[in-house]
Amino acid sequence: MEPITGKALILAASAIGAGLAMIAGIGPGIGQGYAAGKGAEGVGRQPEAQGDIVRTMLLGAAVAETTGIYGLVIALILLFANPLVRML
Amino acid sequence: MDSTNFIMRFFEWLMTFEPKALILSASAIGAGFAMIAGIGPGIGQGYAAGKGAEAVSRNQKTQRKSIFVMLLGAAVAETSGILALVVALILIFGNPLVDIEGNTLVLMASAIGAGISMIAGMGPGIGQGYAAGKGTEAVGKRPILQSQIVRTMLVGQAVAQTSGIFALVISLLMLFGNPLIGLEGTEIILMASALGAGLAMIAGIGPGIGQGYAAGKGAEAVGKRPKFQAQITRTMLLGQAVAQTTGIYALVIALVLLFANPLLRL
């Protein structure tokens, strides 16, 4: 096996790191699903308020999305604009 | 390079074995990882079983219908467990990586990554099981609405399966059509990319659980107000679509790592 250069090691670790970062997606998935459930429940209880209920649900879901996007941003940085390689 | 470097030492130690042995041992680890998915159906179906017992205890006359819905829902919740089992069996009995000419380390990482990816199945298992429980509960209360409740439950459960399917796709890609194996590049980066692609897919746990929860609540609401089934289902599906986003992000990252890896060009 050829010797591993420092750069290769950093890049390899970046690939693993990008994958690990995406695990964060678990949270928004669970949370937004809960919101979807409560939304469905709410519309069932008061169908005439569907518009308000859906709007509130989407607003809350948008907030819940943030950490998923943070994870995505970090993964994309590690893949496409990796600052670690340049620090070597 | 200084051979006191522990990673180098580890790889040197690995290279003292024949390549086939290494790929086979990685496959064993991958098969083990895949089976972690079994946590999901276990939790979900247990919840459904509990709701079934509760429904029967509340109204013995509806026992047959409650049990039917419980078993139907639990059967759907089993899907991801079976998908994980299939991947594990492929790794153990029909491993395609053994006969491929390629870098041993990359092949090893692909076997482990394919297993790790399947962990996502935990999510759909839990979620669909919750939906099964809620469906059972609703049918137990108003058995006359069985067909409406079951329909909403199944639609919701089907959506909850999505991220499990994504994981399966990535897993099978790594086993049967792995683009990393033929690539030129530093082997440790190729290897880490295969692991990273598998790790990314674990995110699928979340959408699976969340969408399953939505499916359960949808079934519950239809049981209460069957007249508004269309609106309830629409709201459920909209919310589920939003809950899918992070699962899709994970899929995109995994596909980038496999097919358009920017790290290899650096």
Tab-separated table of C-alpha atoms in Angstrom, chain B residues 96-195:
chain	number	residue	atom	x	y	z
B	96	PRO	CA	-20.856	-9.983	-5.186
B	97	LEU	CA	-17.827	-8.102	-3.864
B	98	VAL	CA	-15.736	-11.239	-3.381
B	99	ASP	CA	-15.329	-11.887	-7.082
B	100	ILE	CA	-14.683	-8.298	-8.115
B	101	GLU	CA	-11.204	-7.246	-9.112
B	102	GLY	CA	-10.425	-4.076	-7.272
B	103	ASN	CA	-8.820	-2.417	-4.347
B	104	THR	CA	-9.332	-4.557	-1.271
B	105	LEU	CA	-9.820	-1.629	1.077
B	106	VAL	CA	-12.492	-0.067	-1.133
B	107	LEU	CA	-14.304	-3.391	-1.429
B	108	MET	CA	-14.161	-3.821	2.340
B	109	ALA	CA	-15.536	-0.344	2.950
B	110	SER	CA	-18.323	-0.974	0.430
B	111	ALA	CA	-19.432	-4.097	2.270
B	112	ILE	CA	-19.499	-2.254	5.599
B	113	GLY	CA	-21.116	0.835	4.063
B	114	ALA	CA	-23.877	-1.251	2.469
B	115	GLY	CA	-24.674	-2.625	5.914
B	116	ILE	CA	-24.546	0.741	7.679
B	117	SER	CA	-26.931	2.216	5.122
B	118	MET	CA	-29.614	-0.307	6.059
B	119	ILE	CA	-29.703	0.979	9.662
B	120	ALA	CA	-32.113	3.572	8.259
B	121	GLY	CA	-34.760	0.848	8.237
B	122	MET	CA	-35.151	1.441	11.964
B	123	GLY	CA	-37.202	4.543	11.210
B	124	PRO	CA	-39.910	3.126	8.944
B	125	GLY	CA	-40.227	0.188	11.331
B	126	ILE	CA	-40.988	2.400	14.321
B	127	GLY	CA	-43.205	4.792	12.371
B	128	GLN	CA	-45.275	2.208	10.551
B	129	GLY	CA	-45.739	0.306	13.782
B	130	TYR	CA	-47.080	3.438	15.450
B	131	ALA	CA	-49.521	3.863	12.554
B	132	ALA	CA	-50.585	0.247	12.924
B	133	GLY	CA	-51.277	0.817	16.625
B	134	LYS	CA	-53.274	3.975	16.015
B	135	GLY	CA	-55.229	2.284	13.223
B	136	THR	CA	-56.037	-0.636	15.498
B	137	GLU	CA	-57.171	1.720	18.245
B	138	ALA	CA	-59.437	3.670	15.885
B	139	VAL	CA	-61.001	0.534	14.405
B	140	GLY	CA	-61.540	-0.839	17.897
B	141	LYS	CA	-63.535	2.269	18.770
B	142	ARG	CA	-65.555	2.483	15.551
B	143	PRO	CA	-65.331	-0.820	13.682
B	144	ILE	CA	-67.817	0.406	11.100
B	145	LEU	CA	-65.154	2.784	9.715
B	146	GLN	CA	-62.579	0.050	9.238
B	147	SER	CA	-62.064	0.474	5.497
B	148	GLN	CA	-61.588	4.271	5.669
B	149	ILE	CA	-59.207	4.045	8.625
B	150	VAL	CA	-57.172	1.267	7.046
B	151	ARG	CA	-56.930	3.140	3.781
B	152	THR	CA	-55.457	6.256	5.402
B	153	MET	CA	-53.188	4.121	7.565
B	154	LEU	CA	-51.799	2.241	4.558
B	155	VAL	CA	-51.266	5.389	2.495
B	156	GLY	CA	-49.360	6.948	5.374
B	157	GLN	CA	-47.334	3.797	5.978
B	158	ALA	CA	-46.407	3.605	2.312
B	159	VAL	CA	-44.972	7.123	2.449
B	160	ALA	CA	-43.095	6.231	5.644
B	161	GLN	CA	-41.321	3.464	3.731
B	162	THR	CA	-39.584	5.902	1.353
B	163	SER	CA	-36.383	6.508	3.306
B	164	GLY	CA	-36.030	2.769	3.878
B	165	ILE	CA	-36.141	2.284	0.111
B	166	PHE	CA	-33.544	5.030	-0.403
B	167	ALA	CA	-31.247	3.185	2.000
B	168	LEU	CA	-31.831	-0.064	0.142
B	169	VAL	CA	-30.978	1.606	-3.169
B	170	ILE	CA	-27.674	2.962	-1.833
B	171	SER	CA	-26.883	-0.378	-0.237
B	172	LEU	CA	-27.537	-2.352	-3.437
B	173	LEU	CA	-25.626	0.223	-5.477
B	174	MET	CA	-22.606	-0.300	-3.273
B	175	LEU	CA	-22.869	-4.066	-3.608
B	176	PHE	CA	-23.763	-4.495	-7.264
B	177	GLY	CA	-22.924	-1.326	-9.130
B	178	ASN	CA	-20.326	0.355	-7.024
B	179	PRO	CA	-18.836	3.246	-8.980
B	180	LEU	CA	-15.970	3.689	-6.508
B	181	ILE	CA	-14.373	0.342	-7.291
B	182	GLY	CA	-13.240	1.234	-10.781
B	183	LEU	CA	-12.161	4.761	-9.924
B	184	GLU	CA	-8.623	6.000	-9.954
B	185	GLY	CA	-7.762	7.785	-6.773
B	186	THR	CA	-6.199	7.588	-3.387
B	187	GLU	CA	-7.550	4.419	-1.882
B	188	ILE	CA	-8.186	5.802	1.579
B	189	ILE	CA	-10.438	8.517	0.127
B	190	LEU	CA	-12.386	5.985	-1.948
B	191	MET	CA	-12.707	3.796	1.090
B	192	ALA	CA	-13.891	6.596	3.363
B	193	SER	CA	-16.380	7.718	0.716
B	194	ALA	CA	-18.033	4.302	0.708
B	195	LEU	CA	-18.309	4.438	4.503
